[in-house]
mmCIF file with all atom_site columns, C-alpha atoms in Angstrom:
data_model
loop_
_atom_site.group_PDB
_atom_site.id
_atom_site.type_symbol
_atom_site.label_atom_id
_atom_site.label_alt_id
_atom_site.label_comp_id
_atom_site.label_asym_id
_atom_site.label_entity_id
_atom_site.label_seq_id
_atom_site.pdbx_PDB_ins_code
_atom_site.Cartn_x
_atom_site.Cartn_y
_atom_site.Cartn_z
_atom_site.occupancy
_atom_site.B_iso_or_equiv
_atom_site.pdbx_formal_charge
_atom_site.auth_seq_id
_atom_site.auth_comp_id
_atom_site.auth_asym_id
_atom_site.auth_atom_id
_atom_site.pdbx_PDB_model_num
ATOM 1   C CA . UNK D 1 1   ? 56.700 88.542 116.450 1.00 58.00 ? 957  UNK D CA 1
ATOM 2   C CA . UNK D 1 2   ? 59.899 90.726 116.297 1.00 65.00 ? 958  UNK D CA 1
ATOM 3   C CA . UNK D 1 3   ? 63.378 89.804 114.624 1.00 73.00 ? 959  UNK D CA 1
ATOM 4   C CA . UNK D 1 4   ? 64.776 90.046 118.534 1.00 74.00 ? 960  UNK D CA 1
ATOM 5   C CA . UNK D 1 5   ? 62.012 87.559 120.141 1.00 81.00 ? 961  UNK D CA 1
ATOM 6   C CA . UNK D 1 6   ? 62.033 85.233 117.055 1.00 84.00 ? 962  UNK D CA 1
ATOM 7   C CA . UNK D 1 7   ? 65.824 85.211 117.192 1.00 84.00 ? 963  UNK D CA 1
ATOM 8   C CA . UNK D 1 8   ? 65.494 84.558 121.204 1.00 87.00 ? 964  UNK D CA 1
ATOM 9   C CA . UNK D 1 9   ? 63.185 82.487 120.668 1.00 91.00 ? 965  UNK D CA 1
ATOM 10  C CA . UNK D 1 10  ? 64.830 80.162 118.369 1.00 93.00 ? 966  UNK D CA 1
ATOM 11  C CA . UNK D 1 11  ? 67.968 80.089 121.072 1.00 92.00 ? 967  UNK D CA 1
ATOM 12  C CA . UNK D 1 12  ? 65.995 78.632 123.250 1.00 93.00 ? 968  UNK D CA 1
ATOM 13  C CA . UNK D 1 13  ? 64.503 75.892 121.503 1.00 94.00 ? 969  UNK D CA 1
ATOM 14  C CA . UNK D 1 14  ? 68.066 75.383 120.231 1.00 95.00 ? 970  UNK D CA 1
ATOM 15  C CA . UNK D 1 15  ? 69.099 75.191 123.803 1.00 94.00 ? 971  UNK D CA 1
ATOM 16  C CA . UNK D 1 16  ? 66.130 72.685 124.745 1.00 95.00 ? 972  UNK D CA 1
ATOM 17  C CA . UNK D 1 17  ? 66.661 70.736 121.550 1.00 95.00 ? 973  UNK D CA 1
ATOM 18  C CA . UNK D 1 18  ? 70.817 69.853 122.773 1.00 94.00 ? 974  UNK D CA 1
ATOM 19  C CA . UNK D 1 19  ? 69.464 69.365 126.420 1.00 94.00 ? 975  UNK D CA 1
ATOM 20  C CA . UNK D 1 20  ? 67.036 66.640 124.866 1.00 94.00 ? 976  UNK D CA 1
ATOM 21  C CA . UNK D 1 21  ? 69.294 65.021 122.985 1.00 93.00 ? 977  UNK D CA 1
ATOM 22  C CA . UNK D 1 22  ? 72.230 64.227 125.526 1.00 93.00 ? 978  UNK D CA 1
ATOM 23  C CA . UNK D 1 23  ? 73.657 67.726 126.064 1.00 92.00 ? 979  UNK D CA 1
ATOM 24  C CA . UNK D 1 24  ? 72.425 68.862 129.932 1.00 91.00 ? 980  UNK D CA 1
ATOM 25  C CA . UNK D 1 25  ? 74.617 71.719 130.424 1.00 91.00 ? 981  UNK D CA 1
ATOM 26  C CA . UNK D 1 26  ? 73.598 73.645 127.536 1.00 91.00 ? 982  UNK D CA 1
ATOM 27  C CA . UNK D 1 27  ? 71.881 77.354 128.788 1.00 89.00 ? 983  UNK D CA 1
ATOM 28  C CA . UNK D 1 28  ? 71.226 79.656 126.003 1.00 87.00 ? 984  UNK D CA 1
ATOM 29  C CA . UNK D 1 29  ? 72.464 83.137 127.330 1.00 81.00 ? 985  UNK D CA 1
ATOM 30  C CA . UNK D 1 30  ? 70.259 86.067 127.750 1.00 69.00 ? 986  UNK D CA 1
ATOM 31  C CA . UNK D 1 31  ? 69.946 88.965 124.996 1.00 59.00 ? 987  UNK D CA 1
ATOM 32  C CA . UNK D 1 32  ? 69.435 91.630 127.264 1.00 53.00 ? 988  UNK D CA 1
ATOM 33  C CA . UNK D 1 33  ? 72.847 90.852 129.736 1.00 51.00 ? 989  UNK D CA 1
ATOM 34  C CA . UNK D 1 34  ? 73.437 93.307 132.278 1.00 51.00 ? 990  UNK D CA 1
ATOM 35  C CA . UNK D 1 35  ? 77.550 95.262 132.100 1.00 50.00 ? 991  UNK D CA 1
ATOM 36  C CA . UNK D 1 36  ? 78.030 93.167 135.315 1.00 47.00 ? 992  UNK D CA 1
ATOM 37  C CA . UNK D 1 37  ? 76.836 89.818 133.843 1.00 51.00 ? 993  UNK D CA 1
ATOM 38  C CA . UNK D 1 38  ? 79.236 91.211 130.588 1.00 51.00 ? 994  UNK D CA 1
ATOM 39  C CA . UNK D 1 39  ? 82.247 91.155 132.744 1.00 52.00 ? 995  UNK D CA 1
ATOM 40  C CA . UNK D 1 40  ? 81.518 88.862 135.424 1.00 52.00 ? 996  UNK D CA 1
ATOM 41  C CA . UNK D 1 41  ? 80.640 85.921 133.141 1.00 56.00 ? 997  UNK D CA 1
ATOM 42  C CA . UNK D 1 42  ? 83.731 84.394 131.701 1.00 53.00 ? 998  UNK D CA 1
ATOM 43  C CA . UNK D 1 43  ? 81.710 82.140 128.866 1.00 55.00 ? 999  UNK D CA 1
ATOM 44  C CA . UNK D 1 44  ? 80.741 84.270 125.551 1.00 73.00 ? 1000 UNK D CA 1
ATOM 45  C CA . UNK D 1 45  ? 78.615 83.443 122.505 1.00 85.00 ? 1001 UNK D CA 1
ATOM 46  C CA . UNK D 1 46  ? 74.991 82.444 122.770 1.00 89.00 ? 1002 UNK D CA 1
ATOM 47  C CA . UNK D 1 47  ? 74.893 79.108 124.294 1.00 91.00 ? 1003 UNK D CA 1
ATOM 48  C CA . UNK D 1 48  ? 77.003 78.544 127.354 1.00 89.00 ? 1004 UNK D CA 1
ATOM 49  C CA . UNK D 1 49  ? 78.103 74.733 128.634 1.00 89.00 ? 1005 UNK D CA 1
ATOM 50  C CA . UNK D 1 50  ? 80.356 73.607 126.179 1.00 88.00 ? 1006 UNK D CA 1
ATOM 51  C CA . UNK D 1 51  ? 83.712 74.217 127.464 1.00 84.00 ? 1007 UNK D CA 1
ATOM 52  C CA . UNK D 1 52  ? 86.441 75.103 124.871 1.00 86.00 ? 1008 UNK D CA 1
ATOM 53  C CA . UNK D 1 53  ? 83.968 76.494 122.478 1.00 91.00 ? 1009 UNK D CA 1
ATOM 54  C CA . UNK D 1 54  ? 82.477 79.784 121.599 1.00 93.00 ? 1010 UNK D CA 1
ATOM 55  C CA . UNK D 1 55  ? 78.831 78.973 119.900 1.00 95.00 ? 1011 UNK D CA 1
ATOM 56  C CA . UNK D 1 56  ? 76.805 81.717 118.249 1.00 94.00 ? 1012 UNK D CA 1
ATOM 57  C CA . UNK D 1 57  ? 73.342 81.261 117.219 1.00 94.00 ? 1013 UNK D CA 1
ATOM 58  C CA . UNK D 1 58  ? 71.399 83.355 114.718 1.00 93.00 ? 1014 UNK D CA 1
ATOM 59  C CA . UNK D 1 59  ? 67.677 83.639 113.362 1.00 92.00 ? 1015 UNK D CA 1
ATOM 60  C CA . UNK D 1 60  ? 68.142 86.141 110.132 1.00 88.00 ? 1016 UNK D CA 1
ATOM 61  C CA . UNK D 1 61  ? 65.667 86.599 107.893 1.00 87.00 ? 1017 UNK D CA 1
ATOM 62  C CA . UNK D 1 62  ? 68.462 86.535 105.097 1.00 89.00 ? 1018 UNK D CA 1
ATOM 63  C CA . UNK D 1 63  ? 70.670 84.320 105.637 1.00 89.00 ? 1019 UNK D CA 1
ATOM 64  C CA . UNK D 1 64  ? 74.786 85.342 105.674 1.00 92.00 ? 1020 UNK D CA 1
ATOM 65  C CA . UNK D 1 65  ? 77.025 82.273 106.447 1.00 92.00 ? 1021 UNK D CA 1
ATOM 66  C CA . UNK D 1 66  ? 80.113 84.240 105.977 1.00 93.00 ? 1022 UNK D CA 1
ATOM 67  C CA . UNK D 1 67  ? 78.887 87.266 108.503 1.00 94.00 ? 1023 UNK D CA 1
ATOM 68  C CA . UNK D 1 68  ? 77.664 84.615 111.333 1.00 93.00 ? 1024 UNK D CA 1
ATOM 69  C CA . UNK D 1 69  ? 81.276 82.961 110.852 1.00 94.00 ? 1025 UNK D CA 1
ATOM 70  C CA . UNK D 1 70  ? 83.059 86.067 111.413 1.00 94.00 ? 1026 UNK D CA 1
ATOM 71  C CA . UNK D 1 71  ? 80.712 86.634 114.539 1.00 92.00 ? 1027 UNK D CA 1
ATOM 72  C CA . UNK D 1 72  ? 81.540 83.036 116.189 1.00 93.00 ? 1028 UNK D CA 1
ATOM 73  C CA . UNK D 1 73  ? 85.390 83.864 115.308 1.00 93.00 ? 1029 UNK D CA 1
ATOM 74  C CA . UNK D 1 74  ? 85.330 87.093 117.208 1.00 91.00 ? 1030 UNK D CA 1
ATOM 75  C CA . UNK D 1 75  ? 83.531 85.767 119.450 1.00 89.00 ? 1031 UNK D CA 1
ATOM 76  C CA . UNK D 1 76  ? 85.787 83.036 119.964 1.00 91.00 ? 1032 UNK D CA 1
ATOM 77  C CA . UNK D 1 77  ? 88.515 85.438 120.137 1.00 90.00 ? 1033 UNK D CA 1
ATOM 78  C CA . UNK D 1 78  ? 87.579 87.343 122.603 1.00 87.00 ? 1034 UNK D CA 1
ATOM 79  C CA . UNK D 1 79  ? 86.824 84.563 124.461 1.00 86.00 ? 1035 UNK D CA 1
ATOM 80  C CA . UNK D 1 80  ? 90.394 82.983 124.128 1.00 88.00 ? 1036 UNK D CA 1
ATOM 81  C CA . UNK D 1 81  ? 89.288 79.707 122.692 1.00 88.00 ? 1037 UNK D CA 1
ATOM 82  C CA . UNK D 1 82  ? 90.368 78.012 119.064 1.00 85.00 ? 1038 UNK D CA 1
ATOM 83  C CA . UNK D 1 83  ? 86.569 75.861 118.801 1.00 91.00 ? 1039 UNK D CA 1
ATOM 84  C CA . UNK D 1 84  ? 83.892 78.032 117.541 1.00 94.00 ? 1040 UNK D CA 1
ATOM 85  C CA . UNK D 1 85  ? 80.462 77.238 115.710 1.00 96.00 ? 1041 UNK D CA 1
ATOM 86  C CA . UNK D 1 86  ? 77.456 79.244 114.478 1.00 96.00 ? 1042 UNK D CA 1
ATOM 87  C CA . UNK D 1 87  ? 74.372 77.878 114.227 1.00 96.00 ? 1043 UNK D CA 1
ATOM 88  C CA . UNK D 1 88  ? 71.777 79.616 111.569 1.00 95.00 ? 1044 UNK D CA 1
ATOM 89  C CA . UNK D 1 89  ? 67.900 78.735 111.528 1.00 94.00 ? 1045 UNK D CA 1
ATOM 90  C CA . UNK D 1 90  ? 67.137 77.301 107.965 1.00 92.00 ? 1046 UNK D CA 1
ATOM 91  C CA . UNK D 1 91  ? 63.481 79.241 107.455 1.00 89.00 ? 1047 UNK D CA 1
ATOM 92  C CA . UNK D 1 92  ? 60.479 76.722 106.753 1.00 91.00 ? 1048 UNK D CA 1
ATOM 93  C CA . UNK D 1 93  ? 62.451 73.506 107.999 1.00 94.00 ? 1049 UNK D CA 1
ATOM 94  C CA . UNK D 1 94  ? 62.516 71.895 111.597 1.00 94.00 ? 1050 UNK D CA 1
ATOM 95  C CA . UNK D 1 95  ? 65.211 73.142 114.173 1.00 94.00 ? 1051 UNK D CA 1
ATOM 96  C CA . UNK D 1 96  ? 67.025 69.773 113.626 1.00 94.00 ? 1052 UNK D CA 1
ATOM 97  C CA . UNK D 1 97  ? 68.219 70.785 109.893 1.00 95.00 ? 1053 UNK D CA 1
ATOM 98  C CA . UNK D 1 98  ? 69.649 73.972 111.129 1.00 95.00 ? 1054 UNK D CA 1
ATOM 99  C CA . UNK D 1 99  ? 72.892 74.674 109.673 1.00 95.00 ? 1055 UNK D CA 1
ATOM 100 C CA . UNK D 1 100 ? 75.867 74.526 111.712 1.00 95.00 ? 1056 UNK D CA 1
ATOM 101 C CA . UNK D 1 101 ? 78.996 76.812 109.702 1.00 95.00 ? 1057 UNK D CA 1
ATOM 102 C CA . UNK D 1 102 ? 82.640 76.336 111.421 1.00 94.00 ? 1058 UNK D CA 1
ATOM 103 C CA . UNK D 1 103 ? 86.251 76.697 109.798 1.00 91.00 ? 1059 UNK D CA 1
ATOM 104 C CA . UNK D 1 104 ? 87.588 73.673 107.775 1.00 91.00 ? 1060 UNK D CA 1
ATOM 105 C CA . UNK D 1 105 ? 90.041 73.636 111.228 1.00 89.00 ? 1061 UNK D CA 1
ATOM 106 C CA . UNK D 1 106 ? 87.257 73.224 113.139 1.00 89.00 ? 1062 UNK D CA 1
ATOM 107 C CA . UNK D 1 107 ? 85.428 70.205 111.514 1.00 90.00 ? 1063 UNK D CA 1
ATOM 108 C CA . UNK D 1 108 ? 88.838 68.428 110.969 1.00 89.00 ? 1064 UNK D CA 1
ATOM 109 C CA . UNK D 1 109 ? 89.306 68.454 114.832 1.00 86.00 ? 1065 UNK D CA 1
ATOM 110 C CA . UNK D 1 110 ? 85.847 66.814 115.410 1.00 86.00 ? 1066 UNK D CA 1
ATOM 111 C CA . UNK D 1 111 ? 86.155 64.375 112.968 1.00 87.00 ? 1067 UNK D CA 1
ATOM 112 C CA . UNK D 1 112 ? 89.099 63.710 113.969 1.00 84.00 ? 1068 UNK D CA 1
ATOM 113 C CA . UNK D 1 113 ? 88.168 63.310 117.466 1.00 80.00 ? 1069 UNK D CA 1
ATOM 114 C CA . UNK D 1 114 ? 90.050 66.199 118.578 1.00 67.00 ? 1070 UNK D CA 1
ATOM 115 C CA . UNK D 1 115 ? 87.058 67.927 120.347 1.00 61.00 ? 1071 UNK D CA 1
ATOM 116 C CA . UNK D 1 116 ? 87.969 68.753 123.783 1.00 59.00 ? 1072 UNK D CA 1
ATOM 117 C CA . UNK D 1 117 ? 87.015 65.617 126.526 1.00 55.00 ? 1073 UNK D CA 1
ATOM 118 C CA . UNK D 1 118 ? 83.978 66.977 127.933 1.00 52.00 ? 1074 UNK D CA 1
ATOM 119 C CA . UNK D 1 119 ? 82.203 67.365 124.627 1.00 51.00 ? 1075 UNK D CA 1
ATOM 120 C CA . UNK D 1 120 ? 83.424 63.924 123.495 1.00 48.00 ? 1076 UNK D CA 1
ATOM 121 C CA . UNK D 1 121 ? 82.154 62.056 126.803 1.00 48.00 ? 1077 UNK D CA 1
ATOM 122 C CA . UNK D 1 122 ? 78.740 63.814 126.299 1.00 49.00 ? 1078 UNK D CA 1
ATOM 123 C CA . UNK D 1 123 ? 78.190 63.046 122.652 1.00 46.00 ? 1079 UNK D CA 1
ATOM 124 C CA . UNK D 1 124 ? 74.942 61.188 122.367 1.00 47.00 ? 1080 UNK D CA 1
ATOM 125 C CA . UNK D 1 125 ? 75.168 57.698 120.925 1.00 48.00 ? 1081 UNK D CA 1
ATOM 126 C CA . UNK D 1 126 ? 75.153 57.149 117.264 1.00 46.00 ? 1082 UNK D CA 1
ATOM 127 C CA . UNK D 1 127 ? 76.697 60.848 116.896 1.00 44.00 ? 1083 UNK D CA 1
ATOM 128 C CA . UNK D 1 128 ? 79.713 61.923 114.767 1.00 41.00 ? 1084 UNK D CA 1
ATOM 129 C CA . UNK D 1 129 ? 82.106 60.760 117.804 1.00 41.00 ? 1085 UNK D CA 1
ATOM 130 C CA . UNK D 1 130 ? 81.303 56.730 117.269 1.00 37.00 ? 1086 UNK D CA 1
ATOM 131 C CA . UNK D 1 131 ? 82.040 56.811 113.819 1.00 37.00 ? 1087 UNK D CA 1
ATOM 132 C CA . UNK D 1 132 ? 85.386 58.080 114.244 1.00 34.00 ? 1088 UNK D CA 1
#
């Protein structure tokens, strides 16, 4: 398998993975976008369906937590929001202990409840959001 289907393919069972567990509007986006779907589509980063955030996902063979930060942050800028997440495959463990690298910000807003609404009211039970 190539590094661009095995990193598509992990997207997508990322994607499934939140839809299972609670989040239904989750839709990992396409590698291969179209310039029309590049400017047409207002959402950026690789999963699409959490409003307010900017959520890359990568599947590196190496892993570099500072370079996939600095992707979700430009991402995020470009985008115009502040929320932004990447999510990195952890080779030889199961898609649930992915890691999940944000700014210090970030994490302080969801702990602190601060997350926008939306992602609040769809936080499964027994997440982060009932312990706070």
């Amino acid at each position: 398998m190539s590094n661009r289907s095995a990193a598509y393919r992990f997207r997508v069972e990322l994607a499934l993975w939140l839809q299972i567990h609670g989040f239904t509007n989750v839709r990992e986006r396409s590698m291969l976008r179209q310039l029309s779907e590049l400017v047409l589509d207002p959402e950026h980063g690789d999963l699409t369906g959490f409003p307010d955030w900017t959520l890359t996902v990568r599947n590196d063979v190496t892993m570099d937590l500072s370079g996939a930060a600095d992707t979700a942050r430009d991402a995020a800028l470009s985008a115009g929001t502040s929320l932004w997440a990447s999510i990195q495959s952890r080779r030889g463990h199961s898609l649930s202990e992915s890691y999940v690298t944000m700014p210090l910000t970030v994490f302080a807003l969801v702990l602190a409840g601060g997350a926008p609404p939306q992602i609040r009211a769809s936080l499964p039970t027994g997440s982060l959001q009932s312990e706070v």
